[in-house]
Every structure is written in C-alpha cells, then in structure tokens.
Amino acid sequence: MPNLETKMEEGVVKDVSESKKAVCAPEESGAIPSAILLVNFGGPRTLGEIKPFLIELLCDRELIRTRLPTFVHNFFFRRIAKKRAPKVLLDYESIGGKSPIYETTEAIAKALSKKLHTPVLTFHRYLPDTHKASLLAIEECDAPIRVFPFFPQF
C-alpha cells in the first residue's frame, strides 16, 4: 500500500476520521463526482493526543528543515516534543482541552459539501490516529480528488 507522503506528492490524498466513510461512488447519472480534500495540520482533539501530535509535527522534515541526519533529527525533536507536551497541555486545558483546528476544519468540510453537493473529505496531517483510515479511503475512491492545503508552506 502506498504511503501517505507518496499519495500527497501525487496530489491524490484524502483522510476520513474514524466515523466517516468516503462517498466517491458514481451518481445516478453515472458520472463520477470530484471529491475535495481539505488538508490541515489538525490539532489535538483530546489532551491525550498532545504528545503524538507534537512528535509528528516536530519530526516532519518538510516543516522543520535541518541538516541533521534523519535519525538525529527525529531523536532530537522527539525529545523536545516529549519535554514540551506537559507545558503545552496547560495551554490546551485553558482553551477547553483541545485544539479548535480539527472541529473547524470538519465544519468547513461539512458546509462545503452541502453547498457544492460533492464529497468533501479532510486530512489532518499531524493526527496519526486518522492516517490509517485515510489511506484506506484513498484506495477505495475512484473519483478524482482536488486537494486544498490549509497551510502555506506547501
């Protein structure tokens, strides 16, 4: 199975959270609709997701570019993420125990889907728990997917 980065480079990527299933079947007319993919950083949905979120974020070599060998980069930034997690947890507790990014992105997807009458999927790059379902949904979808990143570096 292709990895997520390969699919993103090909511009054919989508993710669904554990409760969503991609809707990419032909309509009654027989035409296959285009699906839309909104790609965002994601954000911890619970306090328990803070450490994995920070590890994914800080170890992403496309986001934090260093000249360090990969194993040194990952070792160093994993340690930083683990050390920062308890401090960041306090910040998330002060705003309700979660990031607003996840729910906001999901709400935008729902509104766009309703307005455009097409499947709108989401991919939350730094939420590892959502990746497996995403890759499965990509493999199952026959519709062309239009990707819209919500972060400017890509």
Steps between C-alpha positions, in 0.01 A plus 500: 500500500643843410600719790332830578786718383499330159128559464535865605779555245277351233224741605266209568445488870206499735435413857187422685468492873404170655129583482489604132507292184598654170212551260656464156249288315350592162185707519177387335611664177798265497750786520763470768505818709819673601575482867663784688769445760572763763846448649578663831751460780233355720531557868459291810136401546573394856772565754627146433577588138734787587822300519443298179394821324817682605722207402344484151522877462858544616639191323360604162808584295289699256391729782822525701789476260836425653826368365501229765485136394143372524562280803662791690226741393227261616678415825553867582152622410325204668676598821391860457140391433493279811648778711260764362185287524430562872546876455285510186235293678440792736439729203250256348325461836449876506313487165277204578738203480529483122603692192226682309670415168360148470136595558527815289640306204226238535232773512642664186497163323140437595388845385689472170358157433148629556556809285682324214313169512826305483698292747736713707752302698757611752854401579658605826872468433628486856229277651647151454179327612325622185758380246412131465136573413621764255717263300221245483256763376746613232532148370120458487417828327470501120415869474757766422603685815576870510738586786487830689772543764418735787863568585719727290832320480380246242 
